[in-house]
Amino acid sequence: MANSFFISELEQEVRKLLFQGLDKHEVWKKLATYDNRDELRFLLNNLPAPEPRRKYLYLNIMLISMLGIITARKLFNLWGFEVFNMFTLFSFIVPTINIYLMREIMLFHRTGFQFTAILMAISLLNAENRVIPEIVFIPIMVAISGFLYFKLYPESSMIKG
């Protein structure tokens, strides 16, 4: 499975049970305790079922690739600064957020798709992002992340509080 550095033991167990064919409600009944109810609900609502995950894997890879290209361009542009100052330090914020988003999307976390759609849409307000390839990639990324969000996490599969 995945390295415990990246995901918790409970998430590993939830992923294992989902991949064994149990639906989210069955996993809830099996793993829910008084102490882990909130975390388990969050995890179950934050992870897709295996079938839609497989179905949309290539779209997910395309989304990660576009985000990776944009992040690499931002980091490459930072390389050109000859001095290290506060502006250079603040310029690392966007690539750091993008790397976090790539991690969330690679793990198929619902919040990753939400944040990607919202932050990419907002990023078009910055003039720096209205150049090729960002001006092309960003609307596509907003559309893909929004599409994946609604397809991977239908309301019927959510565990209610």
CSV table of N, CA and C in Angstrom, one decimal:
chain,number,residue,atom,x,y,z
A,1,MET,N,0.9,-1.2,0.0
A,1,MET,CA,0.0,0.0,0.0
A,1,MET,C,0.9,1.2,0.0
A,2,ALA,N,0.4,2.3,0.5
A,2,ALA,CA,1.2,3.5,0.5
A,2,ALA,C,2.0,3.7,1.8
A,3,ASN,N,3.0,4.5,1.7
A,3,ASN,CA,3.9,4.7,2.9
A,3,ASN,C,3.1,5.5,4.0
A,4,SER,N,3.3,5.1,5.2
A,4,SER,CA,2.5,5.7,6.3
A,4,SER,C,2.9,7.2,6.5
A,5,PHE,N,4.0,7.6,5.9
A,5,PHE,CA,4.4,9.0,6.0
A,5,PHE,C,3.4,9.9,5.2
A,6,PHE,N,2.8,9.3,4.2
A,6,PHE,CA,1.9,10.1,3.4
A,6,PHE,C,0.4,9.9,3.8
A,7,ILE,N,0.0,8.8,4.3
A,7,ILE,CA,-1.4,8.6,4.7
A,7,ILE,C,-1.4,7.9,6.0
A,8,SER,N,-2.5,8.1,6.8
A,8,SER,CA,-2.6,7.6,8.1
A,8,SER,C,-3.0,6.1,8.1
A,9,GLU,N,-2.9,5.4,9.2
A,9,GLU,CA,-3.2,4.0,9.3
A,9,GLU,C,-4.7,3.8,9.0
A,10,LEU,N,-5.6,4.7,9.5
A,10,LEU,CA,-7.0,4.6,9.3
A,10,LEU,C,-7.3,4.7,7.8
A,11,GLU,N,-6.6,5.7,7.1
A,11,GLU,CA,-6.9,5.8,5.7
A,11,GLU,C,-6.4,4.6,4.9
A,12,GLN,N,-5.3,4.0,5.3
A,12,GLN,CA,-4.8,2.8,4.7
A,12,GLN,C,-5.8,1.7,4.8
A,13,GLU,N,-6.4,1.6,6.0
A,13,GLU,CA,-7.4,0.5,6.3
A,13,GLU,C,-8.7,0.8,5.4
A,14,VAL,N,-9.1,2.0,5.4
A,14,VAL,CA,-10.3,2.4,4.6
A,14,VAL,C,-10.0,2.1,3.1
A,15,ARG,N,-8.9,2.5,2.6
A,15,ARG,CA,-8.5,2.2,1.2
A,15,ARG,C,-8.5,0.7,0.9
A,16,LYS,N,-8.0,-0.1,1.8
A,16,LYS,CA,-7.9,-1.6,1.7
A,16,LYS,C,-9.3,-2.1,1.6
A,17,LEU,N,-10.2,-1.7,2.5
A,17,LEU,CA,-11.6,-2.2,2.5
A,17,LEU,C,-12.3,-1.8,1.2
A,18,LEU,N,-12.1,-0.6,0.8
A,18,LEU,CA,-12.8,-0.1,-0.4
A,18,LEU,C,-12.3,-0.9,-1.6
A,19,PHE,N,-11.0,-1.2,-1.7
A,19,PHE,CA,-10.5,-2.0,-2.8
A,19,PHE,C,-10.9,-3.5,-2.7
A,20,GLN,N,-11.3,-3.9,-1.6
A,20,GLN,CA,-11.8,-5.3,-1.4
A,20,GLN,C,-13.2,-5.4,-1.9
A,21,GLY,N,-13.9,-4.3,-2.2
A,21,GLY,CA,-15.2,-4.3,-2.8
A,21,GLY,C,-16.3,-3.8,-1.8
A,22,LEU,N,-16.0,-3.5,-0.6
A,22,LEU,CA,-17.0,-3.0,0.3
A,22,LEU,C,-17.4,-1.5,-0.1
A,23,ASP,N,-18.6,-1.2,0.0
A,23,ASP,CA,-19.0,0.2,-0.3
A,23,ASP,C,-18.8,1.0,1.0
A,24,LYS,N,-18.9,2.3,0.9
A,24,LYS,CA,-18.5,3.2,1.9
A,24,LYS,C,-19.4,3.0,3.2
A,25,HIS,N,-20.7,2.7,3.0
A,25,HIS,CA,-21.5,2.5,4.2
A,25,HIS,C,-21.1,1.2,4.9
A,26,GLU,N,-20.7,0.2,4.2
A,26,GLU,CA,-20.2,-1.1,4.8
A,26,GLU,C,-18.9,-0.8,5.6
A,27,VAL,N,-18.0,0.0,5.0
A,27,VAL,CA,-16.8,0.3,5.7
A,27,VAL,C,-17.1,1.1,6.9
A,28,TRP,N,-18.1,2.0,6.9
A,28,TRP,CA,-18.5,2.8,8.0
A,28,TRP,C,-18.9,1.9,9.2
A,29,LYS,N,-19.8,0.9,8.8
A,29,LYS,CA,-20.3,0.0,9.8
A,29,LYS,C,-19.2,-0.8,10.5
A,30,LYS,N,-18.2,-1.2,9.6
A,30,LYS,CA,-17.2,-2.1,10.1
A,30,LYS,C,-16.1,-1.3,11.0
A,31,LEU,N,-15.8,-0.1,10.6
A,31,LEU,CA,-14.7,0.6,11.3
A,31,LEU,C,-15.1,1.7,12.3
A,32,ALA,N,-16.3,2.1,12.3
A,32,ALA,CA,-16.7,3.3,13.1
A,32,ALA,C,-16.7,2.9,14.6
A,33,THR,N,-16.0,3.8,15.3
A,33,THR,CA,-16.0,3.7,16.8
A,33,THR,C,-16.3,5.1,17.3
A,34,TYR,N,-16.5,5.2,18.6
A,34,TYR,CA,-16.9,6.4,19.2
A,34,TYR,C,-15.7,7.4,19.0
A,35,ASP,N,-14.5,7.0,19.0
A,35,ASP,CA,-13.3,7.8,19.0
A,35,ASP,C,-12.9,8.3,17.5
A,36,ASN,N,-13.3,7.5,16.5
A,36,ASN,CA,-12.8,7.8,15.2
A,36,ASN,C,-13.9,8.2,14.2
A,37,ARG,N,-15.1,8.4,14.7
A,37,ARG,CA,-16.3,8.7,13.8
A,37,ARG,C,-16.0,9.9,12.9
A,38,ASP,N,-15.5,11.0,13.5
A,38,ASP,CA,-15.4,12.2,12.6
A,38,ASP,C,-14.3,12.0,11.6
A,39,GLU,N,-13.1,11.4,12.0
A,39,GLU,CA,-12.1,11.2,11.0
A,39,GLU,C,-12.5,10.2,10.0
A,40,LEU,N,-13.2,9.1,10.4
A,40,LEU,CA,-13.6,8.1,9.4
A,40,LEU,C,-14.6,8.7,8.4
A,41,ARG,N,-15.6,9.5,8.9
A,41,ARG,CA,-16.5,10.1,8.0
A,41,ARG,C,-15.8,11.0,7.0
A,42,PHE,N,-14.8,11.8,7.5
A,42,PHE,CA,-14.1,12.6,6.6
A,42,PHE,C,-13.3,11.8,5.5
A,43,LEU,N,-12.7,10.7,6.0
A,43,LEU,CA,-11.9,9.9,5.0
A,43,LEU,C,-12.8,9.2,4.0
A,44,LEU,N,-14.0,8.7,4.5
A,44,LEU,CA,-14.9,8.0,3.5
A,44,LEU,C,-15.5,9.0,2.5
A,45,ASN,N,-15.7,10.2,3.0
A,45,ASN,CA,-16.3,11.2,2.1
A,45,ASN,C,-15.2,11.8,1.2
A,46,ASN,N,-13.9,11.7,1.6
A,46,ASN,CA,-12.8,12.2,0.9
A,46,ASN,C,-12.1,11.3,-0.1
A,47,LEU,N,-12.6,10.0,-0.1
A,47,LEU,CA,-12.0,9.0,-1.0
A,47,LEU,C,-13.1,8.5,-2.0
A,48,PRO,N,-12.7,8.2,-3.2
A,48,PRO,CA,-13.7,7.7,-4.2
A,48,PRO,C,-13.8,6.2,-4.1
A,49,ALA,N,-14.9,5.6,-4.6
A,49,ALA,CA,-15.0,4.2,-4.8
A,49,ALA,C,-13.9,3.7,-5.8
A,50,PRO,N,-13.5,2.5,-5.8
A,50,PRO,CA,-12.5,2.0,-6.8
A,50,PRO,C,-12.9,2.1,-8.2
A,51,GLU,N,-14.1,1.8,-8.5
A,51,GLU,CA,-14.5,1.8,-10.0
A,51,GLU,C,-14.5,3.1,-10.6
A,52,PRO,N,-15.0,4.2,-10.1
A,52,PRO,CA,-14.9,5.5,-10.7
A,52,PRO,C,-13.4,6.0,-10.7
A,53,ARG,N,-12.7,5.6,-9.7
A,53,ARG,CA,-11.3,5.9,-9.6
A,53,ARG,C,-10.5,5.3,-10.9
A,54,ARG,N,-10.8,4.1,-11.2
A,54,ARG,CA,-10.2,3.4,-12.3
A,54,ARG,C,-10.7,4.1,-13.6
A,55,LYS,N,-11.9,4.4,-13.6
A,55,LYS,CA,-12.6,4.9,-14.9
A,55,LYS,C,-12.0,6.3,-15.3
A,56,TYR,N,-11.6,7.1,-14.3
A,56,TYR,CA,-11.2,8.4,-14.5
A,56,TYR,C,-9.7,8.6,-14.3
A,57,LEU,N,-8.9,7.5,-14.2
A,57,LEU,CA,-7.5,7.6,-13.9
A,57,LEU,C,-6.7,8.5,-14.9
A,58,TYR,N,-7.0,8.3,-16.2
A,58,TYR,CA,-6.3,9.1,-17.2
A,58,TYR,C,-6.6,10.6,-17.1
A,59,LEU,N,-7.8,10.9,-16.8
A,59,LEU,CA,-8.1,12.3,-16.6
A,59,LEU,C,-7.3,12.9,-15.4
A,60,ASN,N,-7.2,12.1,-14.4
A,60,ASN,CA,-6.5,12.5,-13.2
A,60,ASN,C,-5.0,12.7,-13.5
A,61,ILE,N,-4.5,11.8,-14.3
A,61,ILE,CA,-3.1,11.9,-14.7
A,61,ILE,C,-2.9,13.1,-15.6
A,62,MET,N,-3.8,13.4,-16.4
A,62,MET,CA,-3.7,14.6,-17.3
A,62,MET,C,-3.7,15.9,-16.4
A,63,LEU,N,-4.6,15.9,-15.4
A,63,LEU,CA,-4.7,17.0,-14.5
A,63,LEU,C,-3.4,17.2,-13.7
A,64,ILE,N,-2.8,16.1,-13.2
A,64,ILE,CA,-1.6,16.2,-12.5
A,64,ILE,C,-0.4,16.7,-13.4
A,65,SER,N,-0.4,16.2,-14.6
A,65,SER,CA,0.6,16.6,-15.6
A,65,SER,C,0.6,18.1,-15.9
A,66,MET,N,-0.6,18.6,-16.1
A,66,MET,CA,-0.8,20.1,-16.4
A,66,MET,C,-0.3,20.9,-15.2
A,67,LEU,N,-0.7,20.5,-14.0
A,67,LEU,CA,-0.4,21.2,-12.8
A,67,LEU,C,1.2,21.1,-12.6
A,68,GLY,N,1.7,19.9,-12.9
A,68,GLY,CA,3.2,19.7,-12.8
A,68,GLY,C,3.9,20.7,-13.8
A,69,ILE,N,3.4,20.8,-15.0
A,69,ILE,CA,4.1,21.7,-16.0
A,69,ILE,C,4.1,23.1,-15.5
A,70,ILE,N,2.9,23.6,-15.0
A,70,ILE,CA,2.8,24.9,-14.5
A,70,ILE,C,3.7,25.1,-13.3
A,71,THR,N,3.8,24.2,-12.4
A,71,THR,CA,4.6,24.3,-11.2
A,71,THR,C,6.1,24.3,-11.6
A,72,ALA,N,6.5,23.5,-12.6
A,72,ALA,CA,7.9,23.5,-13.0
A,72,ALA,C,8.2,24.8,-13.7
A,73,ARG,N,7.3,25.4,-14.4
A,73,ARG,CA,7.6,26.7,-15.0
A,73,ARG,C,7.8,27.8,-13.9
A,74,LYS,N,7.0,27.7,-12.9
A,74,LYS,CA,7.1,28.7,-11.8
A,74,LYS,C,8.4,28.5,-11.1
A,75,LEU,N,8.8,27.3,-10.8
A,75,LEU,CA,10.1,27.1,-10.2
A,75,LEU,C,11.3,27.4,-11.1
A,76,PHE,N,11.1,27.2,-12.4
A,76,PHE,CA,12.2,27.5,-13.3
A,76,PHE,C,12.3,29.1,-13.4
A,77,ASN,N,11.2,29.8,-13.3
A,77,ASN,CA,11.3,31.3,-13.3
A,77,ASN,C,12.0,31.8,-12.1
A,78,LEU,N,11.8,31.1,-11.0
A,78,LEU,CA,12.4,31.5,-9.7
A,78,LEU,C,14.0,31.3,-9.8
A,79,TRP,N,14.4,30.4,-10.6
A,79,TRP,CA,15.8,30.1,-10.7
A,79,TRP,C,16.6,31.3,-11.3
A,80,GLY,N,15.9,32.1,-12.1
A,80,GLY,CA,16.5,33.2,-12.7
A,80,GLY,C,16.8,34.4,-11.8
A,81,PHE,N,16.3,34.4,-10.6
A,81,PHE,CA,16.6,35.5,-9.7
A,81,PHE,C,18.0,35.3,-9.2
A,82,GLU,N,18.8,36.4,-9.3
A,82,GLU,CA,20.2,36.4,-8.9
A,82,GLU,C,20.4,36.6,-7.4
A,83,VAL,N,19.4,37.2,-6.7
A,83,VAL,CA,19.5,37.5,-5.3
A,83,VAL,C,18.3,36.8,-4.6
A,84,PHE,N,18.6,36.4,-3.4
A,84,PHE,CA,17.5,35.9,-2.6
A,84,PHE,C,17.0,36.9,-1.6
A,85,ASN,N,15.7,37.3,-1.8
A,85,ASN,CA,15.2,38.4,-1.0
A,85,ASN,C,13.7,37.9,-0.6
A,86,MET,N,13.0,38.8,0.0
A,86,MET,CA,11.6,38.5,0.5
A,86,MET,C,10.7,38.2,-0.7
A,87,PHE,N,10.9,38.9,-1.8
A,87,PHE,CA,10.1,38.6,-3.0
A,87,PHE,C,10.3,37.2,-3.5
A,88,THR,N,11.6,36.7,-3.5
A,88,THR,CA,11.9,35.4,-3.9
A,88,THR,C,11.3,34.4,-3.0
A,89,LEU,N,11.3,34.7,-1.7
A,89,LEU,CA,10.7,33.8,-0.7
A,89,LEU,C,9.2,33.7,-0.9
A,90,PHE,N,8.5,34.8,-1.1
A,90,PHE,CA,7.1,34.8,-1.4
A,90,PHE,C,6.7,34.1,-2.7
A,91,SER,N,7.6,34.1,-3.6
A,91,SER,CA,7.4,33.5,-4.9
A,91,SER,C,7.4,31.9,-4.8
A,92,PHE,N,7.8,31.4,-3.7
A,92,PHE,CA,7.8,29.9,-3.5
A,92,PHE,C,6.4,29.5,-3.0
A,93,ILE,N,5.5,30.4,-2.7
A,93,ILE,CA,4.2,30.0,-2.1
A,93,ILE,C,3.4,29.3,-3.1
A,94,VAL,N,3.3,29.8,-4.4
A,94,VAL,CA,2.5,29.2,-5.4
A,94,VAL,C,3.0,27.8,-5.8
A,95,PRO,N,4.3,27.6,-6.0
A,95,PRO,CA,4.7,26.2,-6.3
A,95,PRO,C,4.5,25.3,-5.2
A,96,THR,N,4.6,25.7,-4.0
A,96,THR,CA,4.4,24.9,-2.8
A,96,THR,C,2.9,24.4,-2.7
A,97,ILE,N,2.0,25.4,-2.9
A,97,ILE,CA,0.6,25.0,-3.0
A,97,ILE,C,0.3,24.1,-4.1
A,98,ASN,N,0.9,24.3,-5.3
A,98,ASN,CA,0.7,23.4,-6.4
A,98,ASN,C,1.2,22.0,-6.1
A,99,ILE,N,2.3,21.9,-5.4
A,99,ILE,CA,2.8,20.5,-5.1
A,99,ILE,C,1.9,19.9,-4.1
A,100,TYR,N,1.3,20.6,-3.1
A,100,TYR,CA,0.3,20.0,-2.2
A,100,TYR,C,-0.9,19.6,-3.0
A,101,LEU,N,-1.4,20.4,-4.0
A,101,LEU,CA,-2.5,20.0,-4.8
A,101,LEU,C,-2.2,18.7,-5.6
A,102,MET,N,-1.0,18.6,-6.1
A,102,MET,CA,-0.7,17.4,-6.9
A,102,MET,C,-0.7,16.2,-6.0
A,103,ARG,N,-0.2,16.3,-4.7
A,103,ARG,CA,-0.3,15.2,-3.8
A,103,ARG,C,-1.7,14.8,-3.5
A,104,GLU,N,-2.6,15.8,-3.2
A,104,GLU,CA,-4.0,15.5,-3.0
A,104,GLU,C,-4.7,14.8,-4.2
A,105,ILE,N,-4.4,15.3,-5.3
A,105,ILE,CA,-5.0,14.7,-6.6
A,105,ILE,C,-4.4,13.3,-6.8
A,106,MET,N,-3.1,13.1,-6.6
A,106,MET,CA,-2.6,11.7,-6.8
A,106,MET,C,-3.2,10.7,-5.8
A,107,LEU,N,-3.5,11.2,-4.6
A,107,LEU,CA,-4.2,10.3,-3.6
A,107,LEU,C,-5.7,10.2,-3.8
A,108,PHE,N,-6.2,10.9,-4.8
A,108,PHE,CA,-7.6,11.0,-5.1
A,108,PHE,C,-8.4,11.5,-3.9
A,109,HIS,N,-7.9,12.5,-3.3
A,109,HIS,CA,-8.6,13.2,-2.2
A,109,HIS,C,-9.6,14.2,-2.7
A,110,ARG,N,-10.8,14.2,-2.2
A,110,ARG,CA,-11.9,15.1,-2.7
A,110,ARG,C,-11.5,16.5,-2.5
A,111,THR,N,-10.8,16.8,-1.4
A,111,THR,CA,-10.4,18.2,-1.2
A,111,THR,C,-9.4,18.7,-2.2
A,112,GLY,N,-8.6,17.8,-2.7
A,112,GLY,CA,-7.7,18.2,-3.8
A,112,GLY,C,-8.4,18.7,-5.0
A,113,PHE,N,-9.4,18.1,-5.4
A,113,PHE,CA,-10.2,18.5,-6.6
A,113,PHE,C,-10.9,19.8,-6.3
A,114,GLN,N,-11.5,19.9,-5.1
A,114,GLN,CA,-12.2,21.2,-4.7
A,114,GLN,C,-11.2,22.4,-4.8
A,115,PHE,N,-10.1,22.2,-4.1
A,115,PHE,CA,-9.1,23.3,-4.0
A,115,PHE,C,-8.5,23.6,-5.4
A,116,THR,N,-8.3,22.6,-6.2
A,116,THR,CA,-7.7,22.8,-7.5
A,116,THR,C,-8.7,23.7,-8.4
A,117,ALA,N,-9.9,23.3,-8.4
A,117,ALA,CA,-10.9,24.1,-9.2
A,117,ALA,C,-11.0,25.5,-8.7
A,118,ILE,N,-11.1,25.7,-7.4
A,118,ILE,CA,-11.2,27.0,-6.9
A,118,ILE,C,-10.0,27.9,-7.0
A,119,LEU,N,-8.8,27.3,-6.6
A,119,LEU,CA,-7.6,28.1,-6.7
A,119,LEU,C,-7.1,28.4,-8.2
A,120,MET,N,-7.4,27.4,-9.0
A,120,MET,CA,-7.0,27.7,-10.4
A,120,MET,C,-7.9,28.8,-11.0
A,121,ALA,N,-9.2,28.8,-10.7
A,121,ALA,CA,-10.0,29.8,-11.2
A,121,ALA,C,-9.6,31.2,-10.7
A,122,ILE,N,-9.3,31.2,-9.4
A,122,ILE,CA,-8.8,32.5,-8.8
A,122,ILE,C,-7.5,32.9,-9.4
A,123,SER,N,-6.7,32.0,-9.8
A,123,SER,CA,-5.3,32.3,-10.3
A,123,SER,C,-5.4,33.1,-11.6
A,124,LEU,N,-6.5,33.0,-12.3
A,124,LEU,CA,-6.6,33.8,-13.6
A,124,LEU,C,-6.6,35.3,-13.3
A,125,LEU,N,-6.9,35.7,-12.1
A,125,LEU,CA,-6.9,37.1,-11.8
A,125,LEU,C,-5.5,37.7,-11.8
A,126,ASN,N,-4.5,36.8,-11.6
A,126,ASN,CA,-3.1,37.3,-11.6
A,126,ASN,C,-2.6,37.3,-13.0
A,127,ALA,N,-2.1,38.5,-13.4
A,127,ALA,CA,-1.6,38.7,-14.8
A,127,ALA,C,-0.5,37.7,-15.2
A,128,GLU,N,0.2,37.2,-14.3
A,128,GLU,CA,1.3,36.3,-14.5
A,128,GLU,C,0.8,35.0,-15.1
A,129,ASN,N,-0.5,34.7,-14.8
A,129,ASN,CA,-1.1,33.4,-15.3
A,129,ASN,C,-1.9,33.6,-16.6
A,130,ARG,N,-1.8,34.7,-17.2
A,130,ARG,CA,-2.5,34.9,-18.4
A,130,ARG,C,-1.6,34.9,-19.6
A,131,VAL,N,-0.7,34.0,-19.6
A,131,VAL,CA,0.3,33.7,-20.7
A,131,VAL,C,0.2,32.3,-21.1
A,132,ILE,N,0.7,32.0,-22.2
A,132,ILE,CA,0.8,30.6,-22.7
A,132,ILE,C,1.8,29.8,-21.9
A,133,PRO,N,1.7,28.7,-21.4
A,133,PRO,CA,0.5,27.7,-21.5
A,133,PRO,C,-0.5,27.9,-20.4
A,134,GLU,N,-0.3,28.7,-19.4
A,134,GLU,CA,-1.2,28.8,-18.2
A,134,GLU,C,-2.6,29.2,-18.7
A,135,ILE,N,-2.7,30.2,-19.6
A,135,ILE,CA,-4.0,30.7,-20.0
A,135,ILE,C,-4.8,29.5,-20.7
A,136,VAL,N,-4.1,28.6,-21.3
A,136,VAL,CA,-4.8,27.4,-21.9
A,136,VAL,C,-5.1,26.3,-20.8
A,137,PHE,N,-4.0,26.0,-20.0
A,137,PHE,CA,-4.1,24.9,-19.0
A,137,PHE,C,-5.1,25.2,-17.9
A,138,ILE,N,-5.2,26.4,-17.4
A,138,ILE,CA,-5.9,26.7,-16.2
A,138,ILE,C,-7.4,26.5,-16.4
A,139,PRO,N,-8.1,27.0,-17.5
A,139,PRO,CA,-9.5,26.7,-17.7
A,139,PRO,C,-9.7,25.2,-17.9
A,140,ILE,N,-8.8,24.5,-18.5
A,140,ILE,CA,-9.0,23.1,-18.7
A,140,ILE,C,-8.9,22.4,-17.4
A,141,MET,N,-7.9,22.8,-16.5
A,141,MET,CA,-7.8,22.2,-15.2
A,141,MET,C,-9.0,22.5,-14.3
A,142,VAL,N,-9.6,23.6,-14.4
A,142,VAL,CA,-10.8,23.9,-13.6
A,142,VAL,C,-11.9,23.0,-14.1
A,143,ALA,N,-12.0,22.8,-15.4
A,143,ALA,CA,-13.1,22.0,-15.9
A,143,ALA,C,-12.9,20.5,-15.5
A,144,ILE,N,-11.6,20.0,-15.7
A,144,ILE,CA,-11.4,18.6,-15.3
A,144,ILE,C,-11.5,18.4,-13.8
A,145,SER,N,-11.0,19.3,-13.0
A,145,SER,CA,-11.1,19.0,-11.5
A,145,SER,C,-12.6,19.1,-11.1
A,146,GLY,N,-13.3,20.0,-11.7
A,146,GLY,CA,-14.8,20.1,-11.3
A,146,GLY,C,-15.5,18.9,-11.8
A,147,PHE,N,-15.2,18.4,-13.0
A,147,PHE,CA,-15.8,17.2,-13.5
A,147,PHE,C,-15.5,16.0,-12.7
A,148,LEU,N,-14.2,15.8,-12.3
A,148,LEU,CA,-13.8,14.7,-11.5
A,148,LEU,C,-14.4,14.8,-10.1
A,149,TYR,N,-14.5,16.0,-9.6
A,149,TYR,CA,-15.2,16.1,-8.2
A,149,TYR,C,-16.6,15.6,-8.3
A,150,PHE,N,-17.4,16.0,-9.3
A,150,PHE,CA,-18.8,15.5,-9.3
A,150,PHE,C,-18.9,14.1,-9.7
A,151,LYS,N,-18.0,13.5,-10.5
A,151,LYS,CA,-18.1,12.1,-10.9
A,151,LYS,C,-17.6,11.2,-9.9
A,152,LEU,N,-16.5,11.5,-9.2
A,152,LEU,CA,-15.9,10.7,-8.2
A,152,LEU,C,-16.6,10.7,-6.8
A,153,TYR,N,-17.3,11.8,-6.5
A,153,TYR,CA,-17.9,11.9,-5.2
A,153,TYR,C,-19.4,12.3,-5.3
A,154,PRO,N,-20.2,11.4,-5.8
A,154,PRO,CA,-21.6,11.7,-5.9
A,154,PRO,C,-22.3,11.9,-4.5
A,155,GLU,N,-23.3,12.7,-4.5
A,155,GLU,CA,-23.9,12.9,-3.2
A,155,GLU,C,-24.4,11.7,-2.5
A,156,SER,N,-24.9,10.7,-3.3
A,156,SER,CA,-25.4,9.5,-2.8
A,156,SER,C,-24.4,8.6,-2.0
A,157,SER,N,-23.1,8.8,-2.3
A,157,SER,CA,-22.1,8.0,-1.7
A,157,SER,C,-21.5,8.7,-0.4
A,158,MET,N,-22.0,9.9,-0.1
A,158,MET,CA,-21.5,10.6,1.1
A,158,MET,C,-22.1,10.0,2.4
A,159,ILE,N,-21.3,9.9,3.4
A,159,ILE,CA,-21.7,9.5,4.7
A,159,ILE,C,-22.1,10.7,5.5
A,160,LYS,N,-23.4,10.7,5.9
A,160,LYS,CA,-24.0,11.9,6.5
A,160,LYS,C,-23.6,11.9,8.0
A,161,GLY,N,-23.6,13.1,8.6
A,161,GLY,CA,-23.3,13.3,10.0
A,161,GLY,C,-24.5,13.0,10.8
